[in-house]
Coordinates of C-alpha atoms in Angstrom, one line a residue:
M299 CA -55.0 -52.5 -6.8
R300 CA -55.0 -52.2 -10.5
I301 CA -52.1 -50.3 -12.0
T302 CA -53.0 -48.9 -15.3
N303 CA -50.7 -48.6 -18.3
G304 CA -51.1 -44.8 -18.3
S305 CA -50.1 -44.6 -14.6
V306 CA -46.9 -46.6 -15.4
I307 CA -46.1 -44.4 -18.4
R308 CA -46.6 -41.1 -16.4
N309 CA -44.4 -42.4 -13.6
Y310 CA -41.7 -43.5 -16.0
K311 CA -41.7 -40.2 -17.8
S312 CA -41.2 -38.4 -14.5
Q313 CA -38.3 -40.6 -13.5
L314 CA -36.8 -40.3 -17.0
A315 CA -36.9 -36.5 -16.8
S316 CA -35.3 -36.7 -13.3
S317 CA -32.5 -38.9 -14.7
L318 CA -32.0 -36.5 -17.6
S319 CA -31.8 -33.6 -15.2
N320 CA -29.2 -35.4 -13.1
L321 CA -27.2 -36.1 -16.2
D322 CA -27.3 -32.5 -17.3
S323 CA -26.3 -31.3 -13.8
A324 CA -23.3 -33.8 -13.8
R325 CA -22.3 -32.6 -17.3
M326 CA -22.4 -28.9 -16.2
Q327 CA -20.2 -29.8 -13.2
V328 CA -17.6 -31.3 -15.5
L329 CA -17.7 -28.5 -18.0
T330 CA -17.5 -25.6 -15.4
G331 CA -15.5 -27.4 -12.7
R332 CA -17.9 -26.2 -10.1
K333 CA -19.9 -28.2 -7.6
F334 CA -22.9 -25.9 -8.1
S335 CA -24.0 -23.3 -10.7
K336 CA -26.8 -21.7 -8.7
A337 CA -27.1 -20.8 -5.1
S338 CA -30.3 -22.8 -4.8
E339 CA -28.4 -26.0 -5.5
N340 CA -26.3 -25.6 -2.3
P341 CA -27.3 -22.5 -0.2
T342 CA -24.8 -23.2 2.5
A343 CA -21.8 -23.6 0.2
A344 CA -22.9 -20.6 -1.9
F345 CA -23.1 -18.4 1.3
R346 CA -19.7 -19.7 2.4
E347 CA -18.2 -19.0 -1.0
T348 CA -19.6 -15.4 -1.0
Q349 CA -18.0 -14.7 2.4
L350 CA -14.7 -16.1 1.2
Y351 CA -14.8 -14.1 -2.0
R352 CA -15.4 -10.9 0.0
K353 CA -12.3 -11.7 2.1
Y354 CA -10.3 -12.5 -1.0
T355 CA -11.3 -9.2 -2.7
A356 CA -10.5 -7.2 0.5
N357 CA -7.1 -9.0 0.7
Q358 CA -6.3 -8.0 -2.9
D359 CA -7.2 -4.4 -2.1
Y360 CA -4.9 -4.5 1.0
Q361 CA -2.1 -5.9 -1.0
D362 CA -2.4 -3.2 -3.6
T363 CA -2.4 -0.6 -0.9
V364 CA 0.6 -2.0 0.9
K365 CA 2.6 -2.1 -2.4
D366 CA 1.6 1.5 -3.1
M367 CA 2.8 2.4 0.4
I368 CA 6.1 0.7 -0.1
S369 CA 6.7 2.6 -3.3
R370 CA 5.7 5.8 -1.6
Q371 CA 8.1 5.2 1.3
D372 CA 10.9 4.4 -1.2
V373 CA 10.4 7.9 -2.6
Q374 CA 10.4 9.4 1.0
E375 CA 13.6 7.5 1.8
N376 CA 15.3 8.5 -1.4
A377 CA 14.4 12.1 -0.8
L378 CA 15.9 12.1 2.7
R379 CA 18.9 10.2 1.5
E380 CA 19.6 12.8 -1.1
I381 CA 19.5 15.5 1.7
N382 CA 21.7 13.2 3.8
T383 CA 24.3 13.0 1.0
E384 CA 24.3 16.7 0.5
T385 CA 24.7 17.3 4.3
Q386 CA 27.5 14.8 4.5
E387 CA 29.4 16.6 1.7
I388 CA 29.0 19.9 3.5
L389 CA 30.1 18.5 6.9
K390 CA 33.0 16.3 5.7
D391 CA 34.2 18.3 2.7
Y392 CA 33.1 21.9 2.6
L393 CA 33.5 22.8 6.2
V394 CA 36.8 21.0 6.6
R395 CA 38.3 23.0 3.7
I396 CA 36.7 26.2 4.8
K397 CA 38.5 26.0 8.2
S398 CA 41.8 25.0 6.6
A399 CA 44.7 27.4 6.7
G400 CA 45.3 29.7 3.7
I401 CA 41.8 29.8 2.3
T402 CA 41.1 33.2 0.7
A403 CA 38.0 35.4 0.9
E404 CA 37.2 34.7 -2.7
E405 CA 37.4 30.9 -2.0
R406 CA 35.0 31.3 0.9
K407 CA 32.6 33.2 -1.3
T408 CA 32.8 30.3 -3.8
Y409 CA 31.8 27.9 -1.0
A410 CA 29.0 30.2 0.1
T411 CA 27.6 30.0 -3.5
A412 CA 27.9 26.3 -3.4
L413 CA 26.0 26.2 -0.1
R414 CA 23.2 28.2 -1.6
T415 CA 23.1 25.7 -4.5
K416 CA 22.9 22.9 -1.9
Q417 CA 19.9 24.7 -0.4
N418 CA 18.0 24.6 -3.6
S419 CA 18.9 21.0 -4.3
M420 CA 17.7 20.0 -0.8
L421 CA 14.5 22.0 -1.4
L422 CA 13.8 20.0 -4.5
S423 CA 14.3 16.8 -2.5
L424 CA 11.9 18.0 0.2
N425 CA 9.3 18.6 -2.4
S426 CA 9.6 15.2 -4.0
S427 CA 6.3 13.7 -5.1
Y428 CA 4.9 10.2 -5.7
E429 CA 2.1 10.1 -8.4
D430 CA 0.1 13.3 -7.5
S431 CA 1.1 13.7 -3.9
Y432 CA 4.1 15.4 -2.1
V433 CA 5.6 12.7 0.1
L434 CA 7.1 14.9 2.8
A435 CA 4.1 17.2 3.1
G436 CA 2.5 15.5 6.1
G437 CA -1.3 15.6 6.0
D438 CA -1.7 17.8 3.0
G439 CA 0.0 16.1 0.0
K440 CA -1.8 18.1 -2.7
N441 CA 0.1 21.4 -2.1
K442 CA 3.8 22.0 -2.4
P443 CA 4.9 22.0 1.3
F444 CA 8.3 23.8 1.2
T445 CA 9.3 27.1 -0.2
L446 CA 12.4 29.2 0.0
D447 CA 11.9 33.0 0.3
P448 CA 13.9 34.6 -2.5
T449 CA 14.5 37.7 -0.4
T450 CA 15.5 36.3 3.0
N451 CA 16.5 32.9 1.7
K452 CA 14.6 31.3 4.6
L453 CA 12.6 28.1 4.5
S454 CA 8.9 27.9 5.1
F455 CA 6.6 24.9 5.6
R456 CA 3.0 25.4 4.5
G457 CA 3.6 29.2 4.6
I458 CA 5.0 29.1 8.2
P459 CA 8.7 30.1 8.6
V460 CA 10.6 27.0 9.8
T461 CA 13.2 29.0 11.8
T462 CA 11.2 30.9 14.4
N463 CA 11.0 31.4 18.2
D464 CA 7.4 32.7 18.0
A465 CA 5.3 30.6 20.4
T466 CA 2.2 30.7 18.1
Q467 CA 4.1 29.6 15.0
L468 CA 6.0 27.0 16.9
S469 CA 2.7 25.6 18.2
K470 CA 1.5 25.3 14.6
L471 CA 4.7 23.7 13.5
D472 CA 4.5 21.2 16.3
A473 CA 1.0 20.3 15.2
L474 CA 2.1 19.9 11.6
A475 CA 5.1 17.8 12.5
N476 CA 2.9 15.4 14.4
Q477 CA 0.1 15.1 11.8
K478 CA -1.0 11.6 11.1
T479 CA -2.8 10.1 8.1
Y480 CA -4.0 6.6 8.7
I481 CA -4.8 4.0 6.1
D482 CA -6.3 0.5 6.5
I483 CA -4.0 -2.3 5.5
G484 CA -5.9 -5.2 7.0
F485 CA -5.4 -4.9 10.8
G486 CA -9.0 -4.3 11.5
L487 CA -9.4 -0.6 11.4
S488 CA -11.1 0.7 14.6
L489 CA -11.8 3.9 16.5
D490 CA -11.4 4.8 20.1
A491 CA -13.9 6.3 22.5
N492 CA -13.2 9.8 21.0
G493 CA -13.8 8.7 17.5
Q494 CA -10.1 8.7 16.6
V495 CA -8.3 5.9 14.8
N496 CA -6.5 3.4 17.0
S497 CA -2.9 3.7 15.9
S498 CA -2.4 -0.1 16.3
S499 CA -5.2 -0.8 13.8
A500 CA -3.9 1.2 10.9
F501 CA -0.8 2.4 9.2
N502 CA 0.4 6.1 9.4
T503 CA 1.4 7.3 6.0
S504 CA 2.2 10.9 7.0
L505 CA 5.9 12.0 7.2
P506 CA 6.1 15.8 7.6
G507 CA 9.5 16.9 6.2
I508 CA 10.2 19.3 9.1
K509 CA 10.3 16.3 11.4
A510 CA 13.3 15.1 9.5
I511 CA 15.2 18.3 8.9
G512 CA 14.2 20.1 12.1
Y513 CA 12.4 23.4 12.9
G514 CA 12.5 26.2 15.4
E515 CA 15.8 27.6 16.7
T516 CA 18.2 27.3 19.6
N517 CA 19.9 30.4 21.0
G518 CA 19.1 32.2 17.8
I519 CA 20.5 29.4 15.6
P520 CA 18.2 27.5 13.2
N521 CA 17.4 23.9 14.0
N522 CA 16.9 23.0 10.3
I523 CA 19.5 22.0 7.7
I524 CA 18.3 24.3 4.9
D525 CA 18.5 27.6 6.9
L526 CA 21.7 26.5 8.5
C527 CA 23.3 26.3 5.0
G528 CA 22.0 29.8 4.3
E529 CA 23.4 31.2 7.6
I530 CA 26.8 29.5 7.0
A531 CA 26.9 31.0 3.5
D532 CA 26.0 34.4 5.0
E533 CA 28.9 34.1 7.4
L534 CA 31.3 33.1 4.6
E535 CA 30.4 36.1 2.6
K536 CA 31.5 38.5 5.4
D537 CA 34.9 40.1 5.2
D538 CA 35.5 39.4 8.9
I539 CA 34.1 36.0 9.9
D540 CA 32.8 35.4 13.4
W541 CA 34.4 32.0 13.8
D542 CA 32.7 31.3 17.2
H543 CA 29.3 31.8 15.5
F544 CA 30.5 29.8 12.5
D545 CA 31.5 26.9 14.9
A546 CA 28.1 27.1 16.6
L547 CA 26.4 26.8 13.2
V548 CA 28.4 23.8 12.3
T549 CA 27.7 22.1 15.7
Q550 CA 24.0 22.7 15.2
M551 CA 24.2 21.2 11.7
E552 CA 25.8 18.1 13.1
S553 CA 23.1 17.8 15.7
T554 CA 20.3 18.3 13.1
Y555 CA 22.1 15.8 10.8
N556 CA 21.8 13.1 13.5
E557 CA 18.0 13.8 13.6
L558 CA 17.9 13.3 9.9
L559 CA 19.7 9.9 10.2
S560 CA 17.1 8.9 12.8
S561 CA 14.3 9.7 10.4
I562 CA 15.9 7.7 7.6
T563 CA 16.2 4.8 10.0
G564 CA 12.6 5.1 11.0
I565 CA 11.5 4.9 7.4
G566 CA 13.6 1.7 7.0
V567 CA 11.8 0.2 10.0
Q568 CA 8.4 1.0 8.5
S569 CA 9.4 -0.3 5.1
K570 CA 10.4 -3.6 6.7
F571 CA 7.1 -3.7 8.5
L572 CA 5.2 -3.1 5.2
T573 CA 7.2 -5.8 3.5
Q574 CA 6.3 -8.3 6.2
T575 CA 2.7 -7.2 6.0
S576 CA 2.7 -7.8 2.2
E577 CA 4.1 -11.3 2.7
R578 CA 1.4 -12.0 5.3
L579 CA -1.3 -10.9 3.0
E580 CA 0.1 -13.1 0.2
T581 CA 0.0 -16.1 2.5
E582 CA -3.6 -15.3 3.5
Q583 CA -4.5 -15.0 -0.2
L584 CA -3.2 -18.5 -0.8
A585 CA -5.2 -19.8 2.1
L586 CA -8.4 -18.1 0.9
T587 CA -7.8 -19.5 -2.6
E588 CA -7.6 -23.0 -1.2
Q589 CA -10.7 -22.5 0.9
I590 CA -12.7 -21.2 -2.1
S591 CA -11.5 -24.2 -4.1
N592 CA -12.6 -26.6 -1.4
V593 CA -16.1 -25.0 -1.2
S594 CA -17.0 -24.6 -4.8
E595 CA -14.6 -26.4 -7.2
M596 CA -15.4 -29.9 -8.3
D597 CA -12.7 -32.6 -8.2
L598 CA -12.3 -33.5 -11.9
T599 CA -12.0 -37.3 -11.2
E600 CA -15.0 -37.3 -9.1
G601 CA -17.0 -35.2 -11.6
I602 CA -16.2 -37.4 -14.5
T603 CA -17.0 -40.6 -12.5
N604 CA -20.3 -39.0 -11.5
Y605 CA -21.1 -38.0 -15.0
S606 CA -20.3 -41.5 -16.3
W607 CA -22.7 -43.0 -13.7
M608 CA -25.5 -40.6 -14.6
Q609 CA -25.0 -41.4 -18.3
Y610 CA -25.2 -45.1 -17.5
T611 CA -28.3 -44.5 -15.4
Y612 CA -30.0 -42.5 -18.2
N613 CA -29.2 -45.1 -20.9
A614 CA -30.6 -47.9 -18.6
A615 CA -33.8 -45.9 -18.1
L616 CA -34.2 -45.6 -21.9
K617 CA -33.8 -49.4 -22.2
V618 CA -36.3 -50.0 -19.4
G619 CA -38.7 -47.7 -21.2
S620 CA -38.7 -49.7 -24.3
N621 CA -40.1 -52.6 -22.3
I622 CA -42.6 -50.7 -20.3
I623 CA -44.3 -48.8 -23.1
S624 CA -46.6 -51.4 -24.9
S625 CA -46.9 -51.8 -28.6
S626 CA -49.5 -49.7 -30.3
L627 CA -51.6 -50.4 -33.4
I628 CA -49.0 -48.4 -35.4
D629 CA -46.3 -51.0 -34.5
F630 CA -48.4 -53.7 -36.4
M631 CA -49.1 -51.6 -39.5
R632 CA -47.1 -52.3 -42.6

C-alpha cells in the first residue's frame, strides 16, 4: 500500500498537536499543583473531591458553631457564678452577722437595704446576654426574661411570677424550665417518629434561669434566691422579727443555693463536652485536608518529572518532523 507524503504529514501534525497538548497539561499541573483542572479530565477524582469539600465545609461550620456555643456557655456560667458569689456572701457573711448578739434595729435595716441591692445585682446577672441573645432566657433569647416588680419587689420570668402556688402558673413555669433548643454540631441531626429532635443527635443550648435559681414555693416560702432575699429584707425591716420564719427563709436559701451549684456544675460538664467536640472536629478537619490533598494535589517531584518528559517528547517530535517533511522548491531557491 502506497503511503503518500500528505498522509504522513497529516498524521505527524496530529501527533505533534497531541504531544503539545500533553506538554501544556503537564505544565498546568506543575503551575497549579493539581492533578486535574477540569472535571472531564478525571470524573471520578473530581466527584470524590466535591464530596470531600462538602464535608470539609460542613466541618468548618460545625467548628464555628461549637466555638460560639463555648463562648455562650462561658457567659452563662459567669452569670450563675456571679449569683453564686452574691449568695455566698449573704449566707456566710450577712446572715451570720444579723443573728449575732447586740445587732441593732438600724443595723438590721442596713442589711435589708444591702439585700435589696443584691436582688438588683442578681437580676442583672440573670439578664446577661451574649451578642443579641439573653443566655438564661430558655427558648426565647430575644426578649429580656427576668423582671423585678417595683411595687411588690417580686421576680417574674417571661411575665409569670416565679414565686407562686397557682397550678396553672406552675405548669407554665415547668414547661418553660424544661424548654430545649437544639443545634446541630455534627452528630447527625435526626428526628424521632413524632418529628421531634433526638436529643442524642444534637446539642441543647437552652438554659432557663429559673431552673438554676428555683421557682414555686414551699409552705409559703419562695423557692428562688431573688425573692428569698426580698422576704429576708422584709423581715429585717420589722420592729419585731419572727426569728422562726427568718430561720425558715435561711434554710430555704441554703437549699436553693445547692440547686444553683448543681446548675453551675452541669454547665461545666457541658463545656467540657463542647471542648472535646471541638477537638474531635479539628482532628476530622486534618483528616479531610489530607484526603483532599491525596485526591487532587499533584506531587511536585512527580509533576516536574512528568513535565520534563513531556518537554523531551515534544522536542523529539519537532526533530523527527524536520526529517519527515520533504524539501520544497522554496528550499532550493536562492
